């Protein structure tokens, strides 16, 4: 075998004479030159390609070997470095340099593999590719559809917003426990207002499936009109009301929505803080403090107040769609009309839950739109340049605003009808004064607070109506917000604006206690449509809490950023991990301050007589608190009932309660017949100490009515 001929597997005599002087032989060079070429190929990682192969020229043209070698090196390195193809081309180049069979240059040219191989080459075993292909990277296999789906699911599960939603839900379950321990039999706080609201969700879901035109003419307060608008309706929860039937399902539904309302509030405030520029831990502090502020523990029986997560969530979506944040200002490149539509849709849904907190939100949005428009045109006049906005964004705002306003008007119409039919139901300044909290309420916690409840017992006793006057948002939140005035990621002017908002909303939350409300609450009460229907100014503390949370988020974000810088500068990084864990302390303290001792009483069991009684019917005894139970029991079939409990009592129901105290007698029977009542259910367990305690066993044959014992708990009279 001839030395200096790599790439040949079989020994063959070296040609002489004309063949030795052929251009092919000249191109191949001496054995020493071939060894040098082989070493150069090895040094290049097997990537060199001869000039004749790279350029597609015939090896028989006698190109200068030195020139060809340099060209081949450049070409091979640029195209095929580190690849199997490059190694194959090296072998082809070496084969091209060997003598042609029988001295024929044309046949020697075929050795490059472009036009074919001679018999010797076809039998040769290539050495070059086998030597270097072990170092080439193997092609990555194409993932299957299951792999791609698995990766997509994995990315979704570890996404920030997935983790935030799951964290908010888990925290809601823990912080509201034991709400979900016996969700079909207990209710948080008490079983009066929650029973009413459980009925509201059940009624809206039932009637929208059965007879949508009768939505506002509910089965309670018979025969009153527009009775569903006697209080906030929670209409936005109607889809949940379409699932299940009966009192137990209504209680289960209420408890589930109670927990989900807390989760949504946490997620909404977190999203708003993140959109404005806060870090993850700072945003979590804002979300937890907004949802579990101690003052909200006194509102545990008012789901329409706790269902406030749509407010910060809608604001976050609108800010995202307009490309605006508190930390970075207006960034036109981040605009997206889809988020604007979503923001207005969420805002409309929030308004459909009730005007108690929805009406201030509506006026806030109207004011924000007005201020933004003024600033937009003022800047345009000052600079002479149009600020980028876009037609699509303008159309989204117009259509979204029209949707929001349309929902508001549709919701407001029944309430205006109620005011027209029952003018005495409208609030007065005297009513507002009864529920207006003093300044001491801002540092007083409700009795349901696990941390401060017992310590503030004396302070609560000094408040005229402490359930609506204990307005402590949290001492930890106060401290973090105060720190945020001096150390924050927000600009100074933004901090001052947030502080002004905190003080202003506190003044409004005091109602008539702040200089008699002359400059704050009274003008709103007298001039803003619908504002006179809000009897509890203290619930405006919701806005104070949100603004305090944003101030706190700015401080905590600045702290976490500083800790990150310090840990990055430490060599070694210890105690960097401990410093980072310390940034979780504000979140932990805010969470602990929100712990509660909320009771969960067992809901009164539905009487057997209510399951089969035909309406219209009256359940005795009748009162504001007992009638709320009757409303819940009526979810079995929704018969028309005279009973009802709400924010006000219609005069006709007052008359029914007064006349029926002597039931059964001729006067009460005749009066109930004129109203259309056909059945009266008298509950034995509730008659102790009432006029019915004596009359419940009296004979009724002379009155033309029938009497039937149903179980051990009720007597049914059919008129």
XYZ file of C-alpha atoms in Angstrom:
719
model
C 0.000 0.000 0.000
C 1.342 3.386 -0.977
C 1.949 5.658 1.947
C 0.649 9.185 1.746
C -2.686 8.228 0.119
C -5.405 8.470 2.756
C -8.815 7.721 1.521
C -7.920 4.542 -0.409
C -8.774 1.206 0.989
C -6.886 -1.072 -1.505
C -3.168 -0.913 -2.482
C -2.528 0.095 -6.083
C 0.746 0.817 -8.017
C 1.626 4.421 -8.489
C 1.244 5.388 -12.158
C 4.307 6.481 -14.124
C 4.972 8.201 -17.408
C 2.178 10.291 -18.801
C -0.037 9.455 -15.923
C 2.556 10.757 -13.476
C 2.747 14.017 -15.383
C -0.976 14.453 -15.677
C -2.704 17.457 -14.082
C -4.454 15.113 -11.699
C -1.153 13.856 -10.388
C 0.123 17.394 -10.136
C -2.925 18.422 -8.188
C -2.566 15.464 -5.875
C 1.097 16.299 -5.181
C 3.748 14.181 -3.585
C 3.083 11.889 -0.646
C 4.640 14.494 1.598
C 2.194 17.077 0.285
C -0.702 14.637 0.765
C 0.371 13.996 4.348
C 0.495 17.738 4.911
C -3.004 18.039 3.466
C -4.262 15.254 5.719
C -2.786 16.974 8.766
C -4.380 20.236 7.711
C -7.752 18.480 7.419
C -7.311 17.082 10.900
C -6.400 20.514 12.237
C -9.519 22.003 10.678
C -11.745 19.378 12.321
C -12.398 17.558 9.086
C -14.012 20.551 7.394
C -11.690 21.367 4.497
C -13.079 21.027 1.001
C -10.949 21.214 -2.170
C -11.365 24.198 -4.405
C -12.475 22.044 -7.264
C -15.275 20.537 -5.189
C -16.384 23.835 -3.548
C -16.596 25.651 -6.864
C -17.878 22.737 -8.877
C -14.857 22.762 -11.265
C -13.193 19.717 -12.844
C -10.099 18.436 -11.071
C -8.403 17.884 -14.431
C -8.015 21.628 -15.067
C -4.733 21.737 -13.193
C -5.425 24.451 -10.676
C -2.582 25.584 -8.438
C -2.595 23.224 -5.444
C -1.609 25.911 -2.942
C -4.324 28.210 -4.138
C -6.870 25.425 -4.194
C -5.970 24.403 -0.679
C -6.537 27.876 0.719
C -9.796 28.293 -1.113
C -11.028 24.928 0.020
C -10.223 25.784 3.599
C -12.226 29.015 3.538
C -15.182 27.503 1.751
C -15.387 24.422 3.907
C -15.132 26.371 7.122
C -17.874 28.803 6.140
C -20.353 26.214 4.978
C -19.815 22.874 6.579
C -17.840 23.326 9.804
C -18.683 20.650 12.323
C -21.092 18.785 10.036
C -21.155 15.345 8.537
C -21.408 16.843 5.030
C -18.106 18.637 5.570
C -16.382 15.397 6.445
C -17.843 13.734 3.343
C -16.559 16.545 1.146
C -13.071 16.115 2.631
C -13.086 12.514 1.505
C -14.253 13.546 -1.949
C -11.459 16.094 -2.195
C -8.825 13.545 -1.268
C -10.212 11.066 -3.764
C -10.029 13.692 -6.470
C -6.284 14.028 -5.869
C -5.446 10.342 -6.592
C -4.231 9.259 -10.081
C -6.828 8.382 -12.641
C -7.110 4.834 -13.875
C -5.169 4.209 -17.138
C -3.935 7.798 -16.982
C -7.209 9.223 -18.222
C -7.728 12.675 -16.708
C -11.421 12.605 -17.515
C -11.929 9.436 -15.557
C -9.888 10.868 -12.731
C -12.287 13.788 -12.547
C -15.144 11.415 -11.853
C -13.488 10.487 -8.592
C -15.039 13.545 -6.880
C -18.386 11.752 -6.899
C -20.202 14.239 -9.117
C -20.225 12.178 -12.265
C -19.627 8.723 -10.893
C -16.849 6.557 -9.384
C -14.360 4.172 -10.919
C -14.308 0.577 -9.955
C -11.444 1.046 -7.521
C -13.161 3.849 -5.693
C -16.476 1.997 -5.512
C -14.697 -0.852 -3.746
C -12.726 1.431 -1.455
C -13.740 1.801 2.195
C -13.729 5.498 3.154
C -11.682 6.339 6.194
C -12.168 10.118 6.514
C -15.932 10.210 7.260
C -15.706 7.332 9.719
C -12.908 9.081 11.521
C -14.682 12.417 12.083
C -18.416 11.685 12.022
C -18.298 10.641 15.708
C -17.571 14.271 16.550
C -20.521 15.678 14.572
C -23.680 16.671 16.484
C -26.539 14.253 15.967
C -29.697 15.788 14.481
C -32.302 16.547 17.137
C -35.303 14.225 16.811
C -38.617 15.863 15.947
C -40.818 15.912 19.059
C -44.114 14.098 18.931
C -47.454 15.809 19.387
C -47.619 14.483 22.954
C -44.237 16.013 23.718
C -45.290 19.356 22.294
C -48.550 19.323 24.258
C -46.698 18.339 27.413
C -44.239 21.182 26.996
C -47.048 23.670 26.371
C -48.886 22.502 29.475
C -45.675 22.705 31.483
C -45.007 26.262 30.330
C -48.594 27.181 31.208
C -48.355 25.676 34.683
C -45.185 27.563 35.586
C -46.327 30.856 34.077
C -46.510 33.789 36.485
C -50.243 34.316 36.057
C -51.034 30.639 36.496
C -49.055 30.566 39.722
C -50.653 33.834 40.847
C -54.166 32.511 40.216
C -53.482 29.199 41.970
C -51.810 30.984 44.869
C -54.742 33.389 45.243
C -57.197 30.477 45.229
C -55.226 28.445 47.773
C -54.885 31.475 50.032
C -58.614 32.167 49.758
C -59.465 28.636 50.867
C -57.134 28.905 53.863
C -58.087 32.438 54.914
C -61.836 31.773 54.712
C -61.692 28.368 56.393
C -63.951 26.656 57.508
C -66.254 27.999 54.793
C -65.669 24.909 52.647
C -65.723 22.457 55.517
C -69.518 22.028 55.478
C -70.429 24.130 52.438
C -74.018 22.856 52.143
C -75.037 23.545 55.729
C -73.169 26.578 57.103
C -72.809 30.209 56.071
C -70.057 32.699 57.020
C -70.759 35.473 59.531
C -74.491 34.826 60.027
C -77.442 33.247 58.235
C -79.522 36.362 57.505
C -78.010 38.489 54.743
C -76.125 35.468 53.303
C -79.478 33.641 53.022
C -80.876 36.607 51.085
C -77.894 36.673 48.752
C -77.965 32.915 48.248
C -81.584 33.349 47.129
C -80.589 36.201 44.795
C -78.113 34.053 42.910
C -80.560 31.159 42.740
C -83.414 33.352 41.508
C -81.431 35.083 38.758
C -80.091 31.805 37.410
C -83.504 30.104 37.563
C -85.547 32.878 35.966
C -83.070 33.601 33.171
C -83.448 29.998 32.076
C -87.213 29.788 32.616
C -88.681 33.244 31.926
C -86.105 36.050 31.446
C -88.745 38.768 31.030
C -89.760 38.239 34.656
C -86.282 38.815 36.083
C -87.140 41.906 38.113
C -90.543 40.581 39.247
C -89.253 38.055 41.759
C -91.198 35.383 43.616
C -90.791 37.261 46.935
C -92.621 40.328 48.322
C -95.766 39.153 46.509
C -97.606 41.001 44.969
C -95.039 43.857 44.746
C -93.543 44.853 41.398
C -89.801 45.216 40.687
C -89.089 43.342 43.907
C -85.749 41.970 42.715
C -84.443 45.547 42.774
C -85.224 46.091 46.457
C -81.511 45.508 47.197
C -78.250 44.810 45.348
C -78.836 41.821 43.118
C -75.511 40.001 42.472
C -76.851 39.583 38.941
C -73.338 38.952 37.633
C -73.379 35.596 39.434
C -76.449 34.409 37.503
C -74.464 31.788 35.520
C -73.587 30.094 38.815
C -77.259 30.242 39.804
C -78.149 28.091 36.815
C -76.484 25.090 38.449
C -78.339 23.116 41.091
C -81.690 23.683 42.799
C -83.059 23.930 46.296
C -81.753 25.518 49.523
C -78.774 23.230 50.025
C -77.453 23.888 46.528
C -78.055 27.598 47.056
C -75.945 27.531 50.231
C -73.229 25.513 48.486
C -73.205 27.976 45.600
C -72.935 30.914 47.970
C -69.959 29.441 49.821
C -68.112 28.661 46.604
C -68.630 32.172 45.288
C -67.626 33.564 48.694
C -64.223 31.871 48.398
C -63.813 32.722 44.707
C -64.612 36.384 45.415
C -61.634 36.539 47.779
C -59.391 34.844 45.224
C -60.441 37.225 42.449
C -59.876 40.273 44.653
C -56.337 39.108 45.436
C -55.567 38.348 41.786
C -57.088 41.625 40.594
C -55.086 43.806 42.972
C -51.944 41.795 42.163
C -52.503 42.349 38.435
C -53.034 46.081 38.924
C -49.867 46.495 40.982
C -47.849 44.470 38.451
C -49.175 46.508 35.548
C -48.290 49.733 37.312
C -44.708 48.510 37.724
C -44.446 46.734 41.089
C -42.416 43.574 41.554
C -43.944 40.208 42.310
C -43.605 40.390 46.091
C -44.772 43.992 46.183
C -47.784 43.128 44.035
C -48.573 40.189 46.316
C -48.565 42.553 49.301
C -51.020 44.819 47.462
C -53.273 41.870 46.589
C -53.356 40.344 50.080
C -53.806 43.666 51.874
C -56.654 44.643 49.546
C -58.532 41.373 50.097
C -57.873 40.567 53.749
C -57.822 44.014 55.334
C -59.214 43.701 58.885
C -62.117 46.089 58.230
C -63.473 43.738 55.559
C -63.931 41.009 58.161
C -66.977 42.896 59.401
C -68.403 42.615 55.856
C -68.148 38.813 55.729
C -71.927 38.583 55.555
C -72.146 40.958 52.571
C -71.014 39.148 49.455
C -71.819 42.173 47.278
C -69.161 44.141 49.194
C -66.570 41.353 49.142
C -67.108 40.844 45.394
C -64.801 43.714 44.514
C -62.076 41.952 42.526
C -63.437 43.249 39.231
C -62.431 46.805 40.176
C -58.619 46.401 40.229
C -58.734 43.727 37.515
C -60.602 46.008 35.113
C -58.231 48.888 35.880
C -55.239 46.608 35.240
C -56.639 45.497 31.886
C -57.465 49.045 30.801
C -54.001 50.270 31.798
C -52.425 47.329 29.946
C -54.460 48.001 26.827
C -53.477 51.664 26.809
C -49.788 50.873 27.354
C -49.600 52.845 30.584
C -47.969 52.132 33.910
C -47.157 54.225 36.947
C -43.472 53.363 36.823
C -42.801 53.650 33.089
C -45.456 56.097 31.938
C -47.141 55.918 28.547
C -45.566 53.483 26.094
C -47.493 53.574 22.793
C -45.772 50.454 21.473
C -47.489 48.398 24.185
C -51.041 49.379 23.249
C -53.494 46.555 22.583
C -57.187 47.091 21.960
C -58.030 43.534 23.032
C -57.110 44.325 26.615
C -59.233 47.471 26.458
C -62.297 45.487 25.418
C -61.593 42.980 28.196
C -61.218 45.765 30.744
C -64.555 47.366 29.893
C -66.241 43.965 29.904
C -64.927 43.153 33.389
C -65.968 46.618 34.566
C -69.502 46.033 33.279
C -69.612 42.672 35.044
C -68.477 44.309 38.283
C -71.259 46.879 37.970
C -73.826 44.099 37.496
C -73.002 42.740 40.975
C -74.520 45.771 42.623
C -74.405 49.542 42.939
C -73.206 49.471 46.558
C -69.582 49.445 45.382
C -70.264 49.535 41.641
C -71.616 53.095 41.553
C -68.453 54.744 42.989
C -66.468 52.631 40.532
C -68.587 53.916 37.638
C -68.026 57.516 38.660
C -64.305 56.863 39.074
C -64.084 55.515 35.525
C -66.037 58.487 34.191
C -63.672 60.857 35.997
C -60.601 58.965 34.768
C -61.792 59.180 31.155
C -62.444 62.910 31.528
C -59.062 63.642 33.125
C -57.228 61.549 30.516
C -58.953 63.370 27.652
C -58.096 66.767 29.149
C -54.440 65.818 29.647
C -54.267 64.383 26.132
C -55.476 67.563 24.451
C -53.518 69.815 26.822
C -50.286 68.084 25.861
C -51.189 68.332 22.204
C -51.759 72.070 22.487
C -48.574 72.583 24.503
C -46.237 70.584 22.269
C -48.037 70.940 18.954
C -47.674 67.194 18.404
C -50.327 64.519 18.495
C -49.702 61.867 21.144
C -49.892 58.378 19.548
C -53.224 56.801 20.316
C -54.714 55.126 17.254
C -58.169 54.614 15.829
C -58.468 51.030 17.018
C -57.818 52.043 20.606
C -60.270 54.918 20.314
C -62.923 52.583 18.890
C -62.304 50.108 21.716
C -62.793 52.825 24.312
C -65.952 54.114 22.669
C -67.539 50.676 22.235
C -66.405 49.500 25.667
C -67.660 52.670 27.306
C -71.015 52.326 25.564
C -71.275 48.721 26.777
C -70.460 49.758 30.326
C -72.926 52.642 30.260
C -75.604 50.416 28.720
C -75.264 47.839 31.487
C -75.407 50.616 34.058
C -78.598 52.081 32.608
C -80.286 48.689 32.324
C -79.397 47.974 35.936
C -80.455 51.419 37.125
C -83.893 51.463 35.480
C -85.541 48.981 37.927
C -84.083 50.851 40.902
C -85.536 54.117 39.650
C -88.890 52.362 39.273
C -88.661 51.174 42.885
C -87.934 54.734 44.026
C -90.901 55.950 42.020
C -93.268 53.359 43.520
C -91.812 53.611 47.017
C -90.533 57.173 47.523
C -90.058 56.528 51.253
C -87.318 54.021 50.359
C -84.953 56.828 49.304
C -82.185 57.658 51.778
C -81.863 60.970 53.574
C -78.903 62.805 55.066
C -80.156 61.710 58.470
C -79.866 58.061 57.364
C -76.316 58.685 56.173
C -75.396 60.267 59.504
C -76.394 57.104 61.380
C -73.788 55.076 59.486
C -71.027 57.705 59.182
C -67.918 56.570 61.111
C -65.725 58.870 63.198
C -61.968 59.206 62.667
C -61.329 56.656 65.429
C -62.879 54.006 63.182
C -59.763 54.021 60.984
C -57.699 52.510 63.811
C -60.393 50.182 65.194
C -60.696 46.559 64.091
C -63.905 44.496 64.046
C -64.468 41.703 66.515
C -63.768 39.073 63.812
C -60.085 40.078 63.657
C -58.000 37.339 65.270
C -55.123 39.717 66.032
C -56.894 42.933 67.066
C -60.486 41.900 67.790
C -60.141 41.358 71.534
C -57.790 44.315 72.027
C -60.209 46.754 70.401
C -63.338 45.679 72.236
C -63.506 48.916 74.234
C -62.993 51.078 71.141
C -65.808 49.277 69.334
C -68.164 49.853 72.222
C -67.764 53.602 71.730
C -68.962 53.405 68.104
C -72.711 53.838 67.460
C -72.858 51.087 64.775
C -69.558 49.271 64.850
C -70.200 46.748 61.998
C -69.990 49.654 59.535
C -67.584 51.851 61.519
C -64.598 49.611 62.270
C -62.456 50.581 59.301
C -58.908 49.517 60.180
C -57.082 48.532 56.942
C -54.186 47.108 58.951
C -51.382 48.616 61.000
C -48.822 46.767 58.889
C -50.347 48.278 55.776
C -50.232 51.733 57.344
C -46.533 51.253 58.132
C -45.631 49.949 54.672
C -47.557 52.748 52.974
C -45.836 55.339 55.159
C -42.480 53.867 54.231
C -43.537 54.023 50.595
C -43.718 57.810 50.825
C -39.935 57.962 51.356
C -38.542 54.779 49.792
C -40.306 53.552 46.679
C -40.028 52.735 42.999
C -42.789 55.233 42.265
C -41.851 58.772 41.346
C -42.306 61.436 44.005
C -45.274 63.052 42.286
C -47.005 59.697 42.025
C -46.457 59.030 45.718
C -47.963 62.381 46.559
C -50.949 61.684 44.309
C -51.497 58.316 46.003
C -51.292 59.985 49.413
C -53.805 62.627 48.328
C -56.119 59.847 47.148
C -55.819 58.069 50.512
C -56.711 61.211 52.471
C -59.532 62.147 50.110
C -61.190 58.743 50.194
C -60.910 58.683 53.980
C -62.708 62.016 54.150
C -65.500 60.679 51.923
C -65.689 57.443 53.947
C -66.452 59.515 57.060
C -69.700 60.687 55.464
C -71.166 63.533 57.490
C -68.511 63.224 60.232
C -65.962 65.235 58.200
C -67.102 68.855 58.628
C -70.691 67.599 58.357
C -69.877 66.334 54.863
C -70.364 69.842 53.487
C -67.371 69.655 51.152
C -67.222 65.899 50.616
C -70.162 63.520 50.888
C -73.148 65.881 50.867
C -72.449 67.386 47.390
C -72.229 63.885 45.959
C -75.408 62.876 47.767
C -77.312 65.858 46.385
C -76.020 66.052 42.816
C -74.807 62.664 41.570
C -77.593 60.390 40.272
C -77.999 57.283 42.383
C -75.611 58.370 45.121
C -78.491 58.905 47.538
C -79.079 55.145 47.503
C -75.753 54.500 49.291
C -76.413 54.484 53.016
C -72.997 53.294 54.289
C -70.174 55.770 53.497
C -67.641 53.589 55.302
C -67.566 51.131 52.414
C -65.622 53.721 50.423
C -62.733 52.469 52.543
C -62.286 49.969 49.736
C -60.573 52.674 47.674
C -58.440 53.778 50.600
C -57.239 50.212 51.057
C -56.362 49.851 47.374
C -54.339 53.078 47.343
C -52.530 52.149 50.550
C -51.718 48.793 48.976
C -50.163 50.486 45.929
C -48.019 52.704 48.165
C -46.918 49.597 50.066
C -46.185 47.756 46.819
C -43.844 50.557 45.748
C -41.914 50.323 49.019
C -41.650 46.531 49.008
C -40.558 46.524 45.355
C -37.805 49.034 46.128
C -36.721 46.828 49.028
C -36.582 43.661 46.912
C -34.662 45.473 44.161
C -32.106 46.706 46.680
C -31.723 43.248 48.210
C -31.180 41.778 44.751
C -28.396 44.278 44.119
C -26.745 43.530 47.461
C -26.815 39.773 46.962
C -25.375 40.148 43.470
C -22.415 42.125 44.855
C -21.582 39.692 47.664
C -18.634 37.314 47.136
C -19.499 34.730 48.307
C -23.217 35.318 48.006
C -23.961 34.225 51.582
C -26.122 35.426 53.307
C -27.830 36.374 50.042
C -30.581 33.716 50.259
C -31.456 34.851 53.770
C -31.723 38.459 52.625
C -34.077 37.419 49.835
C -36.217 35.437 52.231
C -36.432 38.534 54.432
C -38.241 40.343 51.630
C -41.178 37.979 52.228
C -41.634 39.341 55.756
C -43.996 42.208 54.733
C -46.197 39.735 52.853
C -46.257 37.401 55.844
C -47.190 40.203 58.264
C -49.990 41.482 56.057
C -51.377 37.965 55.759
C -51.232 37.323 59.503
C -53.048 40.595 60.228
C -55.883 39.389 58.006
C -56.555 36.230 60.032
C -60.130 35.990 61.263
C -62.446 34.314 63.731
C -65.537 34.575 61.538
C -68.323 32.298 62.811
C -70.034 29.822 60.494
C -73.509 29.092 61.899
C -75.650 26.249 60.623
C -78.438 27.354 58.280
C -81.987 26.658 59.581
C -83.385 23.536 57.966
C -86.112 23.972 55.374
C -89.533 22.944 56.783
C -91.093 19.999 55.003
C -94.205 22.100 54.355
C -92.172 24.524 52.189
C -91.248 21.767 49.763
C -94.810 21.140 48.623
C -96.715 24.316 49.557
C -98.477 26.027 46.657
C -98.231 29.755 46.180
C -98.986 32.469 46.628
C -98.249 31.754 50.276
C -97.428 33.522 53.533
C -95.069 32.084 56.130
C -95.686 33.105 59.758
C -94.136 34.509 61.861
C -92.857 37.197 59.472
C -90.015 39.632 60.183
C -86.979 41.086 58.432
C -84.594 38.370 59.642
C -86.962 35.380 59.478
C -88.168 36.297 55.998
C -84.635 35.995 54.643
C -84.761 32.323 55.601
C -88.107 32.000 53.843
C -86.560 33.453 50.700
C -83.841 30.788 50.814
C -86.393 28.012 51.421
C -88.440 29.202 48.448
C -85.662 28.106 46.071
C -87.485 24.739 45.965
C -89.703 25.532 42.998
C -89.791 29.328 43.598
C -93.469 29.678 44.593
C -94.736 33.233 45.058
C -94.355 34.255 48.703
C -95.474 37.389 50.514
C -92.399 37.315 52.745
C -89.227 39.180 51.939
C -86.246 40.931 53.483
C -84.178 43.718 51.928
C -82.750 47.159 52.492
C -86.240 48.545 53.080
C -89.673 47.147 53.917
C -92.631 47.908 51.609
C -95.642 49.328 53.433
C -97.866 46.560 52.158
C -95.672 43.961 53.837
C -95.876 45.993 57.032
C -99.671 45.820 56.767
C -99.578 42.059 56.189
C -97.437 41.539 59.278
C -99.718 43.717 61.379
C -103.038 42.198 60.228
C -101.821 38.588 60.319
C -100.889 38.747 64.000
C -104.459 37.596 64.782
C -104.406 34.807 62.203
C -106.465 32.694 61.934
C -109.478 34.977 62.237
C -112.013 36.334 59.770
C -110.330 39.722 59.331
C -106.908 38.318 58.517
C -108.309 35.591 56.274
C -110.354 38.094 54.245
C -107.389 40.461 53.924
C -105.041 37.717 52.708
C -107.625 36.544 50.200
C -107.829 40.035 48.713
C -104.045 39.922 48.158
C -104.345 36.595 46.366
C -102.765 34.482 49.128
C -103.924 30.860 48.970
C -101.702 29.162 51.575
C -100.440 30.111 55.038
C -97.625 28.142 56.696
C -97.326 28.612 60.458
C -94.001 27.420 61.904
C -94.349 25.840 65.327
C -90.745 26.361 66.252
C -91.040 30.141 65.898
C -94.348 30.899 67.658
C -93.117 30.955 71.259
C -93.951 34.321 72.810
C -96.110 35.424 69.861
C -99.923 35.688 69.441
C -99.839 32.516 67.321
C -98.729 30.455 70.318
C -102.386 30.359 71.439
C -104.140 30.403 68.056
C -102.089 27.689 66.358
C -104.424 24.926 67.630
C -107.700 26.889 67.329
C -110.489 25.369 65.153
C -110.928 26.964 61.714
C -114.082 25.276 60.301
C -116.164 28.449 60.717
C -113.641 30.484 58.667
C -114.053 28.419 55.507
C -110.406 27.305 55.470
C -108.662 23.971 56.032
C -105.884 23.124 58.454
C -103.261 20.368 58.120
C -100.302 19.303 60.261
C -97.218 18.735 58.106
C -94.511 17.035 60.073
C -93.691 18.255 63.557
C -92.658 21.765 62.585
C -95.493 23.385 60.602
C -99.240 23.804 60.223
C -100.537 24.531 56.722
C -103.751 26.535 56.201
C -105.406 26.586 52.797
C -107.596 29.601 52.216
